[in-house]
mmCIF file of N, CA and C in Angstrom:
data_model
loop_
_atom_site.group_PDB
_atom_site.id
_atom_site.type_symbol
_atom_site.label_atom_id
_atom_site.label_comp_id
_atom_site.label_asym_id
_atom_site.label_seq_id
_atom_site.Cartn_x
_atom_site.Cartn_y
_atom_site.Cartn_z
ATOM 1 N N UNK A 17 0.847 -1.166 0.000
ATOM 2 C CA UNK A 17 0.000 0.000 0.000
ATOM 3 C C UNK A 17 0.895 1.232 0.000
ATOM 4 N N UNK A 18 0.128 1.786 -0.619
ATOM 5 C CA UNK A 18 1.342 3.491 -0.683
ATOM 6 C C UNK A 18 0.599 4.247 0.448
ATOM 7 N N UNK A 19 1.398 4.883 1.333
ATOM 8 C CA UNK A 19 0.827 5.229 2.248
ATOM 9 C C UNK A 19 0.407 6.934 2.078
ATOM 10 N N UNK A 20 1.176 7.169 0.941
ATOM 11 C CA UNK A 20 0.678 8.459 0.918
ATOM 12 C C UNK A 20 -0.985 8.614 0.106
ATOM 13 N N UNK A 21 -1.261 7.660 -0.562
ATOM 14 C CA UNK A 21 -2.061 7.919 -1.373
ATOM 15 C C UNK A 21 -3.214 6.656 -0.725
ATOM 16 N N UNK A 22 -2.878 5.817 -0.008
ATOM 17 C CA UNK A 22 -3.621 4.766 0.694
ATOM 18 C C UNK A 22 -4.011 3.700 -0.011
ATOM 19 N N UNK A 23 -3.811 3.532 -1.492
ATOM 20 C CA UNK A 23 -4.016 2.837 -2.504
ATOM 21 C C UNK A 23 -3.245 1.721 -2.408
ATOM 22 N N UNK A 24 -3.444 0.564 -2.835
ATOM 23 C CA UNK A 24 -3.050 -1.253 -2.884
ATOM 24 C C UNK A 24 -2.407 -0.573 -4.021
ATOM 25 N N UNK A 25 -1.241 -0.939 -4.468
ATOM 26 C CA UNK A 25 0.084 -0.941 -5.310
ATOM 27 C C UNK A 25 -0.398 -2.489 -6.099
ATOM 28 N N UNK A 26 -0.242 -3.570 -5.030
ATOM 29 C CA UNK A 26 -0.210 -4.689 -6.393
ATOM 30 C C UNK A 26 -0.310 -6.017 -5.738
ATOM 31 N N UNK A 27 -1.529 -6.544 -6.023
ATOM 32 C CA UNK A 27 -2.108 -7.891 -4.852
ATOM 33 C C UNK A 27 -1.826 -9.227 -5.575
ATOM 34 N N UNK A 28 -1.209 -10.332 -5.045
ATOM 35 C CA UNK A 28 -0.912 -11.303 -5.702
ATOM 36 C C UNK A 28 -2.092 -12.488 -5.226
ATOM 37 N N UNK A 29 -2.353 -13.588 -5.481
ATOM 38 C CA UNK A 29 -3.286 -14.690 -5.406
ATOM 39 C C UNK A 29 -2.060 -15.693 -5.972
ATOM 40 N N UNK A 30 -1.451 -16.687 -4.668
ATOM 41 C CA UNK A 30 -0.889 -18.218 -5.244
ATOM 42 C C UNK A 30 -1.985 -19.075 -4.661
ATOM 43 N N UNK A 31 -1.990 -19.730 -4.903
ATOM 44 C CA UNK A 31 -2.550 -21.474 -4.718
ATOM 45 C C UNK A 31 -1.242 -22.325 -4.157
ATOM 46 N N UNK A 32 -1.917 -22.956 -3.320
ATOM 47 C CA UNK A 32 -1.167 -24.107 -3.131
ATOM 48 C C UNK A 32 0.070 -24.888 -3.791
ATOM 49 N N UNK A 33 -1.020 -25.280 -5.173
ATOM 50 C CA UNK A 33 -0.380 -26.135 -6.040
ATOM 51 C C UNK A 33 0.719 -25.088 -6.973
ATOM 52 N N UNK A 34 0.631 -24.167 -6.939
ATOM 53 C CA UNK A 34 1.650 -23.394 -7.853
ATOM 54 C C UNK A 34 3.166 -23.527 -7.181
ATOM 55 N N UNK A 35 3.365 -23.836 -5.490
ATOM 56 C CA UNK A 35 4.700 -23.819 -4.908
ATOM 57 C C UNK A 35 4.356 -25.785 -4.466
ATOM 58 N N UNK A 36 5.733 -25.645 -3.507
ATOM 59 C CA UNK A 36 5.934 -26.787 -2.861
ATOM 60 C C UNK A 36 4.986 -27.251 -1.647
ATOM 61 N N UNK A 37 4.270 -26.424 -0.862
ATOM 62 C CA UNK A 37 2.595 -26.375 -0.778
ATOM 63 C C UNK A 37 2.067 -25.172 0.524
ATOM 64 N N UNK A 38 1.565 -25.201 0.886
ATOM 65 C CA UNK A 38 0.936 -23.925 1.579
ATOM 66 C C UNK A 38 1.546 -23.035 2.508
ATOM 67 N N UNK A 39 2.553 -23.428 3.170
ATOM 68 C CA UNK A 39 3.379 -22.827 4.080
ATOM 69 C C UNK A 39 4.518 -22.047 2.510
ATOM 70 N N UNK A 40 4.421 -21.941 1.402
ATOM 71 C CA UNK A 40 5.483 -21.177 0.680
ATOM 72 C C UNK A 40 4.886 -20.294 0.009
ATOM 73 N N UNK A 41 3.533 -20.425 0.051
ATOM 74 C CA UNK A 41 2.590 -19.560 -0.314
ATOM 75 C C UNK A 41 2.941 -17.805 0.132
ATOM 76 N N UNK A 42 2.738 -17.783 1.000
ATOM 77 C CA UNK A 42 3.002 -16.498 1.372
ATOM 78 C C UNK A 42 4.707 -15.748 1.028
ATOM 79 N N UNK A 43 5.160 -16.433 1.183
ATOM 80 C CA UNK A 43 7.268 -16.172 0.234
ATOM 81 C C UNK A 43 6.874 -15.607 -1.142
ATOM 82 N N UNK A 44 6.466 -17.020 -1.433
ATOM 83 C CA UNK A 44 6.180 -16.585 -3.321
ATOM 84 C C UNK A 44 5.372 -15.370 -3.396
ATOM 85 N N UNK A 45 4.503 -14.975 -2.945
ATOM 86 C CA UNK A 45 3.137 -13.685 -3.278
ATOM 87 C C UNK A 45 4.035 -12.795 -3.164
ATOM 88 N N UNK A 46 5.395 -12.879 -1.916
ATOM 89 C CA UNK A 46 5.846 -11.484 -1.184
ATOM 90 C C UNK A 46 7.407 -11.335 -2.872
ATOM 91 N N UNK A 47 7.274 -12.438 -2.914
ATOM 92 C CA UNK A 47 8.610 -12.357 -4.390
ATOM 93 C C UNK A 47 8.167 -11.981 -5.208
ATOM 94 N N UNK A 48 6.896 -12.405 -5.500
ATOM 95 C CA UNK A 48 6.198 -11.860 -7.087
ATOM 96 C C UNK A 48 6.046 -10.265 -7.111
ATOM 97 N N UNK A 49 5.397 -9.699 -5.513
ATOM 98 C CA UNK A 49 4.625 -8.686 -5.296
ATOM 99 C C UNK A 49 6.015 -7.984 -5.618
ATOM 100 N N UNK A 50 7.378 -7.884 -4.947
ATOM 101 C CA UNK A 50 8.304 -6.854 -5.140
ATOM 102 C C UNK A 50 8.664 -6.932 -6.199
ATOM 103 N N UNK A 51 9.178 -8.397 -6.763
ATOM 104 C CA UNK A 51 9.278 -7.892 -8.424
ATOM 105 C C UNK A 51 8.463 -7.039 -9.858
ATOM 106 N N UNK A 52 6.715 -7.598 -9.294
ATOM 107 C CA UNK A 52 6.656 -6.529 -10.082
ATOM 108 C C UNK A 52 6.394 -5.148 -9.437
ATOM 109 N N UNK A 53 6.924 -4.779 -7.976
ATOM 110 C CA UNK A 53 6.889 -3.073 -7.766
ATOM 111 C C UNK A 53 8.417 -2.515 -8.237
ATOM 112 N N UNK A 54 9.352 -3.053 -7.997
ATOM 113 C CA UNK A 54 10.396 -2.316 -8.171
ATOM 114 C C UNK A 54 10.635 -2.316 -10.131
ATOM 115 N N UNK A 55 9.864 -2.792 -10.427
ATOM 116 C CA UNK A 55 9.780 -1.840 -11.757
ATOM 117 C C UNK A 55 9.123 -0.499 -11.936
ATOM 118 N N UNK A 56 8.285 -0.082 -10.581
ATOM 119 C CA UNK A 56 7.434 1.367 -11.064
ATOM 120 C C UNK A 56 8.055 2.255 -9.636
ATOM 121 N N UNK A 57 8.614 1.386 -8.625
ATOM 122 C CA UNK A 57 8.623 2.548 -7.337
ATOM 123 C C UNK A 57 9.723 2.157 -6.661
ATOM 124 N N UNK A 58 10.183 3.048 -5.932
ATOM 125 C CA UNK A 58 11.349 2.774 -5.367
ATOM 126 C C UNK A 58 10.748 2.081 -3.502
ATOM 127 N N UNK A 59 11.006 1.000 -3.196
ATOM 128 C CA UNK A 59 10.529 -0.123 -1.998
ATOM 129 C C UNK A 59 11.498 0.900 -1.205
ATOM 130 N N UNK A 60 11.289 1.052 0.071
ATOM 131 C CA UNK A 60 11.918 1.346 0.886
ATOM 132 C C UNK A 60 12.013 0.524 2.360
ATOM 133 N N UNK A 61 10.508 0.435 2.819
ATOM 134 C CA UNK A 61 10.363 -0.585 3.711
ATOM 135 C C UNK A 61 9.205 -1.359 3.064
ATOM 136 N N UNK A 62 9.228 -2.607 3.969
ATOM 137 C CA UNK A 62 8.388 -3.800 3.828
ATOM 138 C C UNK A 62 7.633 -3.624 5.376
ATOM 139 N N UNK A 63 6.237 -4.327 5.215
ATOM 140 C CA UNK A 63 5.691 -4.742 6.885
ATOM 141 C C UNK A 63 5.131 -5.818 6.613
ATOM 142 N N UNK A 64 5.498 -6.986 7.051
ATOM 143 C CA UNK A 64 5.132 -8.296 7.375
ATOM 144 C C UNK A 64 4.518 -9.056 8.492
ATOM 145 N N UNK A 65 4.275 -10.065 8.058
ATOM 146 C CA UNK A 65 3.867 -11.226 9.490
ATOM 147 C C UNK A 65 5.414 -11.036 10.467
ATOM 148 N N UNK A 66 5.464 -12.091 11.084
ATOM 149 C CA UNK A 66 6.709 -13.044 11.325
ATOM 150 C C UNK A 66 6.902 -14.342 11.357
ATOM 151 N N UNK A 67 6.956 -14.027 9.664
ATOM 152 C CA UNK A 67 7.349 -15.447 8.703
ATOM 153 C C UNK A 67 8.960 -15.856 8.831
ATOM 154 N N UNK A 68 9.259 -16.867 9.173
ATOM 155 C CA UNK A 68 10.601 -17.536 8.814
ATOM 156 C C UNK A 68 11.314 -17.038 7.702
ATOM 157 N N UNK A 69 10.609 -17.656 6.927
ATOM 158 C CA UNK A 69 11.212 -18.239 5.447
ATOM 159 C C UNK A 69 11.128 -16.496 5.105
ATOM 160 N N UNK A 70 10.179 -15.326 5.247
ATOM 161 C CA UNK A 70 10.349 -14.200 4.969
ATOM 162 C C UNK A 70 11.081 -13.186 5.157
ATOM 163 N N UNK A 71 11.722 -13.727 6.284
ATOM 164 C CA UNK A 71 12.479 -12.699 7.210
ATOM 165 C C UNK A 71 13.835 -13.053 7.023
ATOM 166 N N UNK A 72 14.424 -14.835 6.418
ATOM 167 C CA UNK A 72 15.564 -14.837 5.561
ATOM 168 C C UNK A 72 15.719 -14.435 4.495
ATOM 169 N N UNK A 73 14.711 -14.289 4.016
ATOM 170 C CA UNK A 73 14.116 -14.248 2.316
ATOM 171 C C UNK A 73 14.563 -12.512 2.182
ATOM 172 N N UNK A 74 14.319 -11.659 2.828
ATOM 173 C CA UNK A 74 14.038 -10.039 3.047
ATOM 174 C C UNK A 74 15.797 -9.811 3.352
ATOM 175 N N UNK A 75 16.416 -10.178 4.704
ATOM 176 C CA UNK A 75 17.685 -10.626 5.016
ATOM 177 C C UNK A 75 18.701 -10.739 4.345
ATOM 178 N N UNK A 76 18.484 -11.953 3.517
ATOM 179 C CA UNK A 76 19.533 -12.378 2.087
ATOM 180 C C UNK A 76 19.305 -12.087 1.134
ATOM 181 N N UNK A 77 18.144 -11.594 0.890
ATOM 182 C CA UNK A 77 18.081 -11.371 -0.794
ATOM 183 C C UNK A 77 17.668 -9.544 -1.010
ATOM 184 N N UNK A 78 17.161 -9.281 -0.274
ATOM 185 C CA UNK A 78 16.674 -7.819 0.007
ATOM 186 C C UNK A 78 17.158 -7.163 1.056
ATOM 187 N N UNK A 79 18.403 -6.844 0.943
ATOM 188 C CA UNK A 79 19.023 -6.352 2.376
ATOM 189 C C UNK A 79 18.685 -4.781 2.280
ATOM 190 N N UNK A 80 18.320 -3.868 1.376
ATOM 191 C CA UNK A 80 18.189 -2.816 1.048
ATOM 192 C C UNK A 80 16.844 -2.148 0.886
ATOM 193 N N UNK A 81 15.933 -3.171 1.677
ATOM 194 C CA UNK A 81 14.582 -2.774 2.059
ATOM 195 C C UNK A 81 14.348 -3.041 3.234
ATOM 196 N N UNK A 82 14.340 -1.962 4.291
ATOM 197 C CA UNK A 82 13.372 -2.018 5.456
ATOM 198 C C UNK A 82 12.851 -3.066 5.654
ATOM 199 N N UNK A 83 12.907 -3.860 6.654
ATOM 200 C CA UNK A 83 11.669 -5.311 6.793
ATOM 201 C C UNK A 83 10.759 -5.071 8.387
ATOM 202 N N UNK A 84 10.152 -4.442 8.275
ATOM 203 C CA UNK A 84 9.200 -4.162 10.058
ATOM 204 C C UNK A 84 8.484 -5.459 9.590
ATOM 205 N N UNK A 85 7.700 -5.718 11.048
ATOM 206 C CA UNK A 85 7.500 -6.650 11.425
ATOM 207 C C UNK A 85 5.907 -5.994 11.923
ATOM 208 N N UNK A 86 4.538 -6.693 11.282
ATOM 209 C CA UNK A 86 3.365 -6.170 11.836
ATOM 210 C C UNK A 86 3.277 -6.025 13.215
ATOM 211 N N UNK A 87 2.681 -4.808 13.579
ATOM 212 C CA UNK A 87 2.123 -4.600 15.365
ATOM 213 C C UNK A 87 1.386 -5.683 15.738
ATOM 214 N N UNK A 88 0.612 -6.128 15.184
ATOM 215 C CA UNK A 88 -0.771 -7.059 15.397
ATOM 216 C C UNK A 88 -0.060 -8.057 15.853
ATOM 217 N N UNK A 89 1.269 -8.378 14.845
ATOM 218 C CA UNK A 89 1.603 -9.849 14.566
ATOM 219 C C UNK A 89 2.684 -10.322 15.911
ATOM 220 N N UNK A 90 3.395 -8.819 16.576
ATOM 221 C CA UNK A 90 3.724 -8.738 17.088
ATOM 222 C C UNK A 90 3.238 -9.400 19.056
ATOM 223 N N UNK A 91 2.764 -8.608 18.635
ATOM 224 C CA UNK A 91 1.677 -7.906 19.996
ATOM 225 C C UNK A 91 1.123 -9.620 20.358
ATOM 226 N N UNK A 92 0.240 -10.479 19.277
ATOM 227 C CA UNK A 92 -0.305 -11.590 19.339
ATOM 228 C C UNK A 92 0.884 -12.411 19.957
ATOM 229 N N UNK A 93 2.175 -12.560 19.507
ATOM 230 C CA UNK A 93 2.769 -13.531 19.611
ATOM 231 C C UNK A 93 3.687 -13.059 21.344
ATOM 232 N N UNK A 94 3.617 -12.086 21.672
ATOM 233 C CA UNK A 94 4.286 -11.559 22.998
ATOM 234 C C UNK A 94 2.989 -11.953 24.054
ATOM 235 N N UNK A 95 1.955 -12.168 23.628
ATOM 236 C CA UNK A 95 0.446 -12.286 24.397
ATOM 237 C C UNK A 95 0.318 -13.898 24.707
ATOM 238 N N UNK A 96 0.977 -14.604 23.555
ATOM 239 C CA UNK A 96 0.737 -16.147 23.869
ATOM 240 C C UNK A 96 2.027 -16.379 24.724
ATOM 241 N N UNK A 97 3.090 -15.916 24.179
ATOM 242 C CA UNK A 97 4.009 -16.173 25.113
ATOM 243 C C UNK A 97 4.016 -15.837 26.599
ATOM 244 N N UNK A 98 3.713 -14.701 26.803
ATOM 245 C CA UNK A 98 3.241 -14.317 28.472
ATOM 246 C C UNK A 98 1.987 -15.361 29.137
ATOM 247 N N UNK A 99 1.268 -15.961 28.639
ATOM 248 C CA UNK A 99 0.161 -16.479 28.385
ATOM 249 C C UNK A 99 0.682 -18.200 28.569
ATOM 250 N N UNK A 100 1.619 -18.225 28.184
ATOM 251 C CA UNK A 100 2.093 -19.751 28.527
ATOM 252 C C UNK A 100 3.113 -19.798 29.829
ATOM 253 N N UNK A 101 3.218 -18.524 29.764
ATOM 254 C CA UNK A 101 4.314 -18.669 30.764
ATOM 255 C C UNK A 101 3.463 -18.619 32.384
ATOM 256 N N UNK A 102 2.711 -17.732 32.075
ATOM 257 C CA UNK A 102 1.601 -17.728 33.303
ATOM 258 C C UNK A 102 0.927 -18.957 33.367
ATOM 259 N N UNK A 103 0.540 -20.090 32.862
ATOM 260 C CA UNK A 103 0.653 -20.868 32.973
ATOM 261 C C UNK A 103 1.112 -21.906 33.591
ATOM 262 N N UNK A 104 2.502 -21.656 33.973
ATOM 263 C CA UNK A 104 3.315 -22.301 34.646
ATOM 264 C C UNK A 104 3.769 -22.280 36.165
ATOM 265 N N UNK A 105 4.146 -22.975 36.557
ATOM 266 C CA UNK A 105 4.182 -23.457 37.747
ATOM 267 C C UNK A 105 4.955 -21.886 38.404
ATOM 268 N N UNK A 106 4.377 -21.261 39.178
ATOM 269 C CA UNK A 106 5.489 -19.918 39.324
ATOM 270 C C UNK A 106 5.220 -18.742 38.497
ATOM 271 N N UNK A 107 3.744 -19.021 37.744
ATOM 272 C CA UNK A 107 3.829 -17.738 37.054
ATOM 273 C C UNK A 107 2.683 -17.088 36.847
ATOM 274 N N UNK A 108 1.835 -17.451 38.318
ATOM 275 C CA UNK A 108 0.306 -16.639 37.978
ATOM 276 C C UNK A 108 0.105 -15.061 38.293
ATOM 277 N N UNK A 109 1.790 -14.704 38.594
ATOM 278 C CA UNK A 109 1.914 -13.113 38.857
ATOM 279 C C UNK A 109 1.952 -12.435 37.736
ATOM 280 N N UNK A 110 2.127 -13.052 36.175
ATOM 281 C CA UNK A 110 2.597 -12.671 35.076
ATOM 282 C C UNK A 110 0.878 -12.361 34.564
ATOM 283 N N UNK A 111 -0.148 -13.370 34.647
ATOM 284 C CA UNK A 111 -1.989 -13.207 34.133
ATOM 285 C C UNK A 111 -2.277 -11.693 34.127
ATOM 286 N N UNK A 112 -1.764 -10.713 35.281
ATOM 287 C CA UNK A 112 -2.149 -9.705 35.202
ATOM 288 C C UNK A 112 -1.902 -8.216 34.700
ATOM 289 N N UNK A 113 -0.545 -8.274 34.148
ATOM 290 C CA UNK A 113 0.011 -7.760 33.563
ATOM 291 C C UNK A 113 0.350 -8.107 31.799
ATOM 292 N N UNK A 114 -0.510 -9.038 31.341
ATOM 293 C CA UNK A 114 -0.072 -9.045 30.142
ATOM 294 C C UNK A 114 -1.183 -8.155 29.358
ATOM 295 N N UNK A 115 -2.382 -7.895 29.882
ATOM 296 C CA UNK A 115 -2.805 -6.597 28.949
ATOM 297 C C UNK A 115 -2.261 -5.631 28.875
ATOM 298 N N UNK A 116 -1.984 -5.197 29.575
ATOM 299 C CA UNK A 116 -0.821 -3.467 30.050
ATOM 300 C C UNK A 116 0.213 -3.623 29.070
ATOM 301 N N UNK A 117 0.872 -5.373 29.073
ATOM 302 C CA UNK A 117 2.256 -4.749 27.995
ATOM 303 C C UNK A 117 1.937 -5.047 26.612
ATOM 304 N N UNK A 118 0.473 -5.731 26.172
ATOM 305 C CA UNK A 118 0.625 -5.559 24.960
ATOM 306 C C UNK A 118 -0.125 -4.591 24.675
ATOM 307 N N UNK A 119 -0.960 -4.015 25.531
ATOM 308 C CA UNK A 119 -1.352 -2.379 25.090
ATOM 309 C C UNK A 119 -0.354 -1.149 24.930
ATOM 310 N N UNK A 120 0.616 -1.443 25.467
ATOM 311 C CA UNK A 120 2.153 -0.789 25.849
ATOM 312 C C UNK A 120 2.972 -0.788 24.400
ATOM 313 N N UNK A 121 3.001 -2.423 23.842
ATOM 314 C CA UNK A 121 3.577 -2.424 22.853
ATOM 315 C C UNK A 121 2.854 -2.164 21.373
ATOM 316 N N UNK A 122 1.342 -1.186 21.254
ATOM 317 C CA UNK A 122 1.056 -0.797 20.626
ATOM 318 C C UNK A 122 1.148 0.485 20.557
ATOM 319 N N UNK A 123 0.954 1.085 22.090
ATOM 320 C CA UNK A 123 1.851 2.452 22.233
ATOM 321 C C UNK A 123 2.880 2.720 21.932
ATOM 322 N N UNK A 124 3.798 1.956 21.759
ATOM 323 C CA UNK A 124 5.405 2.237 21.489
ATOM 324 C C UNK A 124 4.919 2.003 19.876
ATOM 325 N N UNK A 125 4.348 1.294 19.212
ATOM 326 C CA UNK A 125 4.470 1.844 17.611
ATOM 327 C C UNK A 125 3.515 3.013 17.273
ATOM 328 N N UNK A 126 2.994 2.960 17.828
ATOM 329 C CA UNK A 126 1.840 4.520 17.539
ATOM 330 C C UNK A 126 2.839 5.383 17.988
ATOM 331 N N UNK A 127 3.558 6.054 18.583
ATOM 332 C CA UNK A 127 3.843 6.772 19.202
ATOM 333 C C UNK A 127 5.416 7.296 18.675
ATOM 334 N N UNK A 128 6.085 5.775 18.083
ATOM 335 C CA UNK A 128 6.977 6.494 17.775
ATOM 336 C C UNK A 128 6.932 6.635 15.606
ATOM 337 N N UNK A 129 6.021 6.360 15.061
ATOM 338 C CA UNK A 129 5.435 6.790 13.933
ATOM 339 C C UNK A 129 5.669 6.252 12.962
ATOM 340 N N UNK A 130 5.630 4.821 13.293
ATOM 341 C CA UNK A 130 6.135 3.703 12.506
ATOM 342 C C UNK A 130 4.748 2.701 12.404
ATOM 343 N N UNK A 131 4.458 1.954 11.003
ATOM 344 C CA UNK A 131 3.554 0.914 10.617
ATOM 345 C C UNK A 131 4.005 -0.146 11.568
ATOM 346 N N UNK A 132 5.291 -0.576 12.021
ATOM 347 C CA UNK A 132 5.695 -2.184 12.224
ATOM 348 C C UNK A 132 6.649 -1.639 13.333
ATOM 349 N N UNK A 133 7.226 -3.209 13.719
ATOM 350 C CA UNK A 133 8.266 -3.152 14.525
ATOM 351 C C UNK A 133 9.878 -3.881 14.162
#
């Protein structure tokens, strides 16, 4: 999305059967999608899940684009983790404080004026 103009730049659709199978799905869309932008615009940053295979993929092959990391995607995965940990034997002091820090860690991207982390 161009953020100045709020407009979708360029949406890809794989299938399954087009890669090695559903977990590469999302790699391939994000390879197709930059190849065909960096023929019309100059990429500066990327905002993603936190995909594996994307975040080597961005790393080694795209070292010269920004790679943030979605708030959402963020925020979800710091929530299960606090969330398992409270769980545990020694850790029902942690249940009450995990809204505060992932409301915290949406404040820290709002705030400092960034899409991702």
């Amino acid at each position: 999305m161009d953020l100045q103009t709020k407009k979708i730049l360029d949406f890809q659709l794989i299938q399954s059967n087009e890669v090695k199978g559903s977990t590469h799905m999302e790699l391939e869309g994000l390879k197709r999608a930059l190849g065909f932008l960096k023929d019309y615009v100059n990429i500066k940053e990327v905002v993603t899940d936190i995909h594996s295979s994307i975040k080597k993929y961005m790393r080694n092959s795209e070292g010269d684009i920004k790679h943030l990391f979605d708030v959402w995607h963020v925020a979800k995965g710091v929530s299960k983790k606090l969330e398992a940990a409270a769980k545990k034997r020694g850790g029902k002091d942690i249940r009450p404080w995990i809204k505060s820090i992932v409301n915290h860690i949406y404040w820290i991207s709002s705030s400092c004026g960034m899409m991702g982390i």
